[in-house]
Amino acid sequence: MLLNERKFKILQAIVSDYIETAEPIGSRTIAKKYELGISSATIRNEMSDLEDMGLISQLHTSSGRVPSEKGYRFYVDSMMQSRALTSDEAMFLQQMLIENIYQAEYMMRETAKALARLTKYPAIVSEPFLKKTTIKHIQLVPLDEKSLLLVLVTDTKTVKNQVVNLNTAPNYETLTKLSAQLNTHLAGLSIREINRQLIDKMLMQFGEHAHVLMPVLGIIADMIQSEDDVRVFTSGVKNILAFPEFSDKTKAEAIFNALEDRASLFEILGQPLASPQGIQIIIGAENHLDLLKACSLIKANYTIDNQSTGCIALIGPMRMDYAQAVSVVSGILQSIQNVIKALGGTQ
């Protein structure tokens, strides 16, 4: 979308002013405050065009204009200017990471606190998501007529075992054959690589013993999930109350509940290993979670070494100060890389 210079400056003024004040802005205010060299009547005409283009909206017929989701997206993509961290901010981040680099859990907690402190938005930071655990060997061992022992060995040399209760447990010879089939199909796979097509194929091969497969797969999934679990830290959750957009108790509680629920946090962060690189800015309806439709989400991956990747994120209203938030996130990412380099690369 192309805007002439006047429309560009007027939209920039509307977005900047609304981010700062949370109040609709009118043509007279723009004319006085931003000294664009054009009359308020001309500004009104340009604002009308911007509204027709879907970049701004009017809450009431007598009110000023506010940016639309489309307007925020245009601002982020075409208007937003990068802002460097102040020397105090950069020193604060660098010192925080240096002090805690050998204490991974504490470092992630402090990173979340730093993000929330510097931006005034709720922050989420995950531990590194390690390379997904894969299956090395599976053995089914008979216990009695209605139970067997599942022994799982992973690529990390972890050995886990759990009792599987069944209506009827196969004998030793049958379980040896079923173990061989499991290893043929599953050895070298992570739990995410076990798809429906593979399960259907295995069910056919198990034949009359198909009733053994699903409970075994469920337990294997739980065992591997416990290996892959990472912790997620939040900070500044109550910061959301500072914004008038969340003065509604129901909206605020929805955000609070999501930031206290592990499953919701992972939905918000996504899977870092599969996420695009760089900083992502997700605005309003672009969010796939309903509770974030009135919010903006800024997130990015960080890398501790060549195999572990974590995620950091900020949640705020759609009128969040994108330039400042992005500069802090960029600063966090750069500080992490600088500390790792100073320590000689990887840990």
Short mmCIF file of C-alpha atoms in Angstrom, two decimals:
data_model
loop_
_atom_site.label_atom_id
_atom_site.label_comp_id
_atom_site.label_asym_id
_atom_site.label_seq_id
_atom_site.Cartn_x
_atom_site.Cartn_y
_atom_site.Cartn_z
CA MET A 1 0.00 0.00 0.00
CA LEU A 2 1.40 3.39 -1.03
CA LEU A 3 0.59 6.61 0.81
CA ASN A 4 1.46 10.12 -0.26
CA GLU A 5 3.66 12.12 2.09
CA ARG A 6 0.75 13.90 3.80
CA LYS A 7 -1.17 10.72 4.51
CA PHE A 8 2.00 9.03 5.69
CA LYS A 9 2.76 11.79 8.21
CA ILE A 10 -0.83 12.00 9.41
CA LEU A 11 -1.07 8.25 9.98
CA GLN A 12 2.28 8.31 11.75
CA ALA A 13 1.01 11.09 13.99
CA ILE A 14 -2.20 9.22 14.80
CA VAL A 15 -0.40 5.98 15.66
CA SER A 16 2.33 7.69 17.70
CA ASP A 17 -0.14 9.83 19.61
CA TYR A 18 -2.52 6.96 20.36
CA ILE A 19 0.34 4.75 21.56
CA GLU A 20 1.33 7.52 23.96
CA THR A 21 -2.08 8.72 25.18
CA ALA A 22 -4.67 6.01 24.44
CA GLU A 23 -6.94 8.90 23.37
CA PRO A 24 -8.47 9.40 19.89
CA ILE A 25 -6.86 12.30 18.07
CA GLY A 26 -8.61 14.92 15.94
CA SER A 27 -7.46 17.03 13.03
CA ARG A 28 -7.04 20.20 15.10
CA THR A 29 -4.79 18.44 17.60
CA ILE A 30 -2.67 17.02 14.79
CA ALA A 31 -2.38 20.46 13.18
CA LYS A 32 -1.25 22.10 16.45
CA LYS A 33 0.89 19.32 17.87
CA TYR A 34 2.72 18.00 14.82
CA GLU A 35 3.22 21.14 12.71
CA LEU A 36 2.71 19.42 9.38
CA GLY A 37 2.28 22.74 7.57
CA ILE A 38 -1.28 22.01 6.43
CA SER A 39 -4.67 23.15 7.70
CA SER A 40 -6.96 21.09 9.93
CA ALA A 41 -9.47 20.99 7.04
CA THR A 42 -6.87 19.35 4.79
CA ILE A 43 -5.96 16.94 7.59
CA ARG A 44 -9.66 16.00 7.94
CA ASN A 45 -9.86 15.19 4.23
CA GLU A 46 -6.72 13.06 4.42
CA MET A 47 -8.04 11.32 7.54
CA SER A 48 -11.24 10.51 5.70
CA ASP A 49 -9.18 8.86 2.95
CA LEU A 50 -7.14 6.92 5.54
CA GLU A 51 -10.39 5.72 7.09
CA ASP A 52 -11.66 4.58 3.67
CA MET A 53 -8.40 2.66 3.28
CA GLY A 54 -9.05 0.88 6.57
CA LEU A 55 -5.96 2.30 8.31
CA ILE A 56 -7.80 4.31 10.96
CA SER A 57 -11.26 4.27 12.48
CA GLN A 58 -13.62 6.58 14.37
CA LEU A 59 -15.10 5.24 17.59
CA HIS A 60 -17.92 7.80 17.57
CA THR A 61 -19.10 10.33 15.00
CA SER A 62 -17.85 13.22 17.13
CA SER A 63 -14.59 11.60 18.27
CA GLY A 64 -11.11 11.70 16.80
CA ARG A 65 -9.47 8.79 15.00
CA VAL A 66 -7.57 5.77 16.27
CA PRO A 67 -5.41 3.31 14.35
CA SER A 68 -7.03 0.11 13.09
CA GLU A 69 -5.30 -3.29 13.17
CA LYS A 70 -4.45 -2.70 9.53
CA GLY A 71 -3.03 0.68 10.49
CA TYR A 72 -0.82 -0.82 13.17
CA ARG A 73 0.42 -3.42 10.69
CA PHE A 74 1.27 -0.69 8.17
CA TYR A 75 3.04 1.27 10.92
CA VAL A 76 5.10 -1.75 12.00
CA ASP A 77 5.99 -2.75 8.45
CA SER A 78 6.58 0.65 6.87
CA MET A 79 6.89 3.40 9.47
CA MET A 80 8.48 2.11 12.64
CA GLN A 81 12.01 3.34 13.20
CA SER A 82 14.48 1.26 15.13
CA ARG A 83 15.60 2.62 18.48
CA ALA A 84 18.91 1.71 20.05
CA LEU A 85 19.03 0.76 23.70
CA THR A 86 20.25 3.48 25.99
CA SER A 87 23.67 2.87 27.53
CA ASP A 88 22.00 2.22 30.91
CA GLU A 89 19.61 -0.33 29.41
CA ALA A 90 22.40 -2.12 27.55
CA MET A 91 24.62 -2.22 30.64
CA PHE A 92 21.73 -3.48 32.77
CA LEU A 93 21.02 -6.35 30.37
CA GLN A 94 24.67 -7.26 29.90
CA GLN A 95 25.37 -7.34 33.62
CA MET A 96 22.25 -9.36 34.36
CA LEU A 97 23.24 -12.04 31.86
CA ILE A 98 26.91 -12.16 32.88
CA GLU A 99 25.95 -12.65 36.53
CA ASN A 100 23.59 -15.51 35.76
CA ILE A 101 24.99 -17.25 32.67
CA TYR A 102 26.04 -20.32 34.65
CA GLN A 103 22.67 -20.58 36.39
CA ALA A 104 20.33 -21.30 33.49
CA GLU A 105 17.10 -21.32 35.48
CA TYR A 106 17.92 -18.10 37.35
CA MET A 107 19.10 -16.44 34.15
CA MET A 108 15.78 -17.14 32.44
CA ARG A 109 13.86 -15.80 35.44
CA GLU A 110 15.97 -12.63 35.48
CA THR A 111 15.60 -12.21 31.71
CA ALA A 112 11.81 -12.25 32.09
CA LYS A 113 12.06 -9.69 34.91
CA ALA A 114 14.35 -7.49 32.81
CA LEU A 115 11.98 -7.56 29.83
CA ALA A 116 9.00 -6.66 32.00
CA ARG A 117 10.93 -3.96 33.84
CA LEU A 118 12.24 -2.23 30.73
CA THR A 119 9.07 -2.43 28.61
CA LYS A 120 6.30 -2.40 31.27
CA TYR A 121 4.60 -5.31 29.44
CA PRO A 122 4.04 -8.88 30.66
CA ALA A 123 7.03 -11.01 29.61
CA ILE A 124 7.43 -14.72 28.93
CA VAL A 125 10.77 -16.53 28.67
CA SER A 126 11.26 -20.24 28.09
CA GLU A 127 14.26 -22.36 28.87
CA PRO A 128 16.00 -23.70 25.78
CA PHE A 129 14.03 -26.35 23.93
CA LEU A 130 16.61 -29.07 23.48
CA LYS A 131 16.80 -31.32 20.47
CA LYS A 132 13.81 -33.63 20.72
CA THR A 133 14.40 -36.90 22.53
CA THR A 134 14.25 -39.93 20.26
CA ILE A 135 13.55 -43.58 20.94
CA LYS A 136 16.56 -45.89 20.96
CA HIS A 137 15.09 -49.17 22.16
CA ILE A 138 11.81 -50.57 23.49
CA GLN A 139 11.31 -53.83 25.36
CA LEU A 140 8.03 -55.36 26.53
CA VAL A 141 8.42 -57.80 29.43
CA PRO A 142 5.59 -59.97 30.82
CA LEU A 143 4.66 -59.54 34.49
CA ASP A 144 1.42 -61.49 34.87
CA GLU A 145 -1.76 -62.32 32.95
CA LYS A 146 -2.97 -58.71 32.94
CA SER A 147 0.16 -56.59 32.94
CA LEU A 148 3.53 -56.12 31.32
CA LEU A 149 6.57 -53.92 31.90
CA LEU A 150 7.47 -51.34 29.27
CA VAL A 151 11.19 -50.50 29.20
CA LEU A 152 12.20 -47.46 27.13
CA VAL A 153 15.76 -46.40 26.30
CA THR A 154 16.23 -42.95 24.71
CA ASP A 155 19.04 -41.42 22.67
CA THR A 156 20.12 -39.55 25.80
CA LYS A 157 20.81 -42.96 27.43
CA THR A 158 17.92 -42.49 29.83
CA VAL A 159 16.21 -45.75 30.82
CA LYS A 160 12.59 -45.57 31.94
CA ASN A 161 10.09 -48.28 32.75
CA GLN A 162 6.43 -48.44 33.63
CA VAL A 163 3.79 -51.10 34.17
CA VAL A 164 1.12 -51.36 31.46
CA ASN A 165 -2.20 -52.80 32.64
CA LEU A 166 -4.26 -54.73 30.09
CA ASN A 167 -7.33 -56.96 30.03
CA THR A 168 -5.10 -59.77 28.76
CA ALA A 169 -1.32 -59.60 28.49
CA PRO A 170 0.45 -61.60 25.72
CA ASN A 171 3.03 -64.22 26.67
CA TYR A 172 6.81 -63.77 26.60
CA GLU A 173 7.28 -65.03 23.05
CA THR A 174 4.57 -62.75 21.67
CA LEU A 175 5.88 -59.73 23.56
CA THR A 176 9.36 -60.38 22.15
CA LYS A 177 7.90 -60.24 18.62
CA LEU A 178 5.86 -57.12 19.42
CA SER A 179 8.97 -55.47 20.88
CA ALA A 180 10.83 -56.17 17.65
CA GLN A 181 8.01 -54.59 15.63
CA LEU A 182 8.01 -51.53 17.88
CA ASN A 183 11.75 -51.09 17.45
CA THR A 184 11.54 -51.56 13.69
CA HIS A 185 9.01 -48.73 13.36
CA LEU A 186 9.93 -46.38 16.20
CA ALA A 187 13.68 -46.53 16.80
CA GLY A 188 15.23 -43.16 15.95
CA LEU A 189 11.94 -41.26 16.02
CA SER A 190 10.80 -38.47 18.34
CA ILE A 191 7.26 -38.56 19.64
CA ARG A 192 6.24 -35.85 17.13
CA GLU A 193 7.27 -38.10 14.25
CA ILE A 194 4.84 -40.86 15.23
CA ASN A 195 1.90 -39.98 13.03
CA ARG A 196 -1.52 -41.50 12.38
CA GLN A 197 -0.37 -43.27 9.21
CA LEU A 198 2.43 -45.04 11.09
CA ILE A 199 0.12 -46.01 13.95
CA ASP A 200 -2.45 -47.48 11.52
CA LYS A 201 0.29 -49.53 9.86
CA MET A 202 1.46 -50.84 13.22
CA LEU A 203 -2.08 -51.67 14.32
CA MET A 204 -2.48 -53.88 11.25
CA GLN A 205 0.79 -55.67 11.97
CA PHE A 206 -0.10 -56.20 15.63
CA GLY A 207 -3.29 -57.96 14.48
CA GLU A 208 -5.06 -59.66 17.40
CA HIS A 209 -2.64 -57.93 19.79
CA ALA A 210 -3.56 -54.44 18.60
CA HIS A 211 -5.04 -53.72 22.04
CA VAL A 212 -1.46 -53.61 23.38
CA LEU A 213 -0.22 -50.87 21.03
CA MET A 214 -2.26 -47.80 22.02
CA PRO A 215 -1.63 -47.92 25.80
CA VAL A 216 2.07 -48.61 25.10
CA LEU A 217 2.30 -45.62 22.73
CA GLY A 218 0.51 -43.40 25.26
CA ILE A 219 2.99 -44.28 27.98
CA ILE A 220 5.96 -43.82 25.62
CA ALA A 221 4.63 -40.34 24.77
CA ASP A 222 4.37 -39.44 28.46
CA MET A 223 7.87 -40.75 29.15
CA ILE A 224 9.43 -38.76 26.32
CA GLN A 225 7.40 -35.65 27.15
CA SER A 226 8.86 -35.65 30.64
CA GLU A 227 12.31 -35.75 29.02
CA ASP A 228 11.47 -32.86 26.70
CA ASP A 229 9.72 -30.65 29.28
CA VAL A 230 11.10 -27.17 29.70
CA ARG A 231 10.20 -24.49 32.20
CA VAL A 232 8.59 -21.21 31.24
CA PHE A 233 8.96 -18.07 33.34
CA THR A 234 6.69 -15.02 33.39
CA SER A 235 7.11 -11.57 34.89
CA GLY A 236 5.15 -8.34 35.01
CA VAL A 237 1.78 -10.07 34.59
CA LYS A 238 0.04 -7.29 36.53
CA ASN A 239 1.50 -4.72 34.10
CA ILE A 240 -1.49 -5.43 31.87
CA LEU A 241 -3.69 -3.58 34.40
CA ALA A 242 -1.92 -0.32 33.60
CA PHE A 243 -3.56 -0.19 30.17
CA PRO A 244 -7.14 1.08 29.81
CA GLU A 245 -7.81 -1.58 27.18
CA PHE A 246 -7.81 -4.12 30.01
CA SER A 247 -9.87 -2.20 32.54
CA ASP A 248 -12.58 -4.75 31.85
CA LYS A 249 -12.12 -7.39 34.57
CA THR A 250 -13.05 -10.29 32.27
CA LYS A 251 -10.40 -9.37 29.68
CA ALA A 252 -7.73 -8.90 32.32
CA GLU A 253 -8.55 -12.20 34.03
CA ALA A 254 -8.32 -14.07 30.72
CA ILE A 255 -4.76 -12.80 30.26
CA PHE A 256 -3.87 -13.57 33.89
CA ASN A 257 -5.20 -17.12 33.58
CA ALA A 258 -3.31 -17.73 30.33
CA LEU A 259 -0.05 -16.53 31.85
CA GLU A 260 -0.51 -18.90 34.78
CA ASP A 261 -1.35 -21.94 32.66
CA ARG A 262 1.53 -23.96 31.26
CA ALA A 263 -0.37 -25.22 28.21
CA SER A 264 -1.49 -21.69 27.30
CA LEU A 265 2.05 -20.38 27.64
CA PHE A 266 3.31 -22.98 25.18
CA GLU A 267 0.48 -22.10 22.79
CA ILE A 268 1.50 -18.45 22.99
CA LEU A 269 5.19 -19.18 22.45
CA GLY A 270 4.76 -21.90 19.83
CA GLN A 271 7.62 -24.30 19.13
CA PRO A 272 10.87 -22.30 18.84
CA LEU A 273 12.64 -25.01 16.86
CA ALA A 274 9.98 -24.73 14.15
CA SER A 275 9.44 -20.95 14.35
CA PRO A 276 10.77 -18.37 11.90
CA GLN A 277 13.98 -16.61 12.88
CA GLY A 278 14.04 -12.96 13.81
CA ILE A 279 11.55 -10.90 15.78
CA GLN A 280 7.89 -11.55 15.03
CA ILE A 281 5.18 -8.94 15.65
CA ILE A 282 1.69 -10.43 15.71
CA ILE A 283 -1.16 -7.92 15.90
CA GLY A 284 -4.75 -8.47 17.02
CA ALA A 285 -6.64 -10.94 14.87
CA GLU A 286 -3.34 -12.28 13.49
CA ASN A 287 -3.02 -14.15 16.80
CA HIS A 288 -4.34 -17.70 16.59
CA LEU A 289 -5.47 -17.67 20.23
CA ASP A 290 -8.83 -15.99 20.86
CA LEU A 291 -7.69 -14.46 24.15
CA LEU A 292 -4.96 -12.54 22.30
CA LYS A 293 -7.22 -11.09 19.60
CA ALA A 294 -7.24 -7.76 21.44
CA CYS A 295 -3.48 -7.86 22.03
CA SER A 296 -0.20 -7.67 20.21
CA LEU A 297 2.52 -10.25 20.72
CA ILE A 298 6.22 -9.68 20.10
CA LYS A 299 8.36 -12.80 20.23
CA ALA A 300 11.75 -14.07 19.14
CA ASN A 301 14.00 -17.07 19.51
CA TYR A 302 17.32 -17.03 21.32
CA THR A 303 20.08 -19.59 20.86
CA ILE A 304 22.37 -20.79 23.64
CA ASP A 305 24.27 -23.26 21.47
CA ASN A 306 23.81 -25.02 18.18
CA GLN A 307 21.13 -27.37 19.47
CA SER A 308 19.07 -25.51 22.06
CA THR A 309 16.69 -22.72 21.26
CA GLY A 310 14.34 -20.85 23.57
CA CYS A 311 11.75 -18.15 23.12
CA ILE A 312 11.08 -14.75 24.64
CA ALA A 313 7.82 -12.84 24.25
CA LEU A 314 6.00 -9.68 25.27
CA ILE A 315 2.22 -9.24 25.41
CA GLY A 316 0.58 -5.84 25.30
CA PRO A 317 -2.33 -3.89 23.87
CA MET A 318 -2.41 -3.28 20.14
CA ARG A 319 -1.21 0.26 20.80
CA MET A 320 1.95 -1.04 22.47
CA ASP A 321 5.13 0.93 21.88
CA TYR A 322 6.46 -1.39 19.20
CA ALA A 323 9.70 0.47 18.56
CA GLN A 324 10.72 0.48 22.21
CA ALA A 325 9.61 -3.14 22.80
CA VAL A 326 11.46 -4.39 19.72
CA SER A 327 14.61 -2.54 20.77
CA VAL A 328 14.56 -4.24 24.19
CA VAL A 329 13.93 -7.68 22.68
CA SER A 330 16.76 -7.06 20.21
CA GLY A 331 18.96 -5.97 23.09
CA ILE A 332 18.21 -9.14 25.03
CA LEU A 333 19.03 -11.29 22.00
CA GLN A 334 22.28 -9.41 21.34
CA SER A 335 23.30 -9.52 24.99
CA ILE A 336 22.80 -13.29 25.11
CA GLN A 337 24.99 -13.73 22.03
CA ASN A 338 27.65 -11.35 23.40
CA VAL A 339 27.84 -13.21 26.70
CA ILE A 340 28.07 -16.60 24.97
CA LYS A 341 30.86 -15.26 22.72
CA ALA A 342 32.74 -13.80 25.69
CA LEU A 343 32.58 -17.17 27.43
CA GLY A 344 34.09 -18.90 24.45
CA GLY A 345 31.10 -19.98 22.39
CA THR A 346 28.90 -22.72 23.76
CA GLN A 347 28.58 -23.97 27.27
#
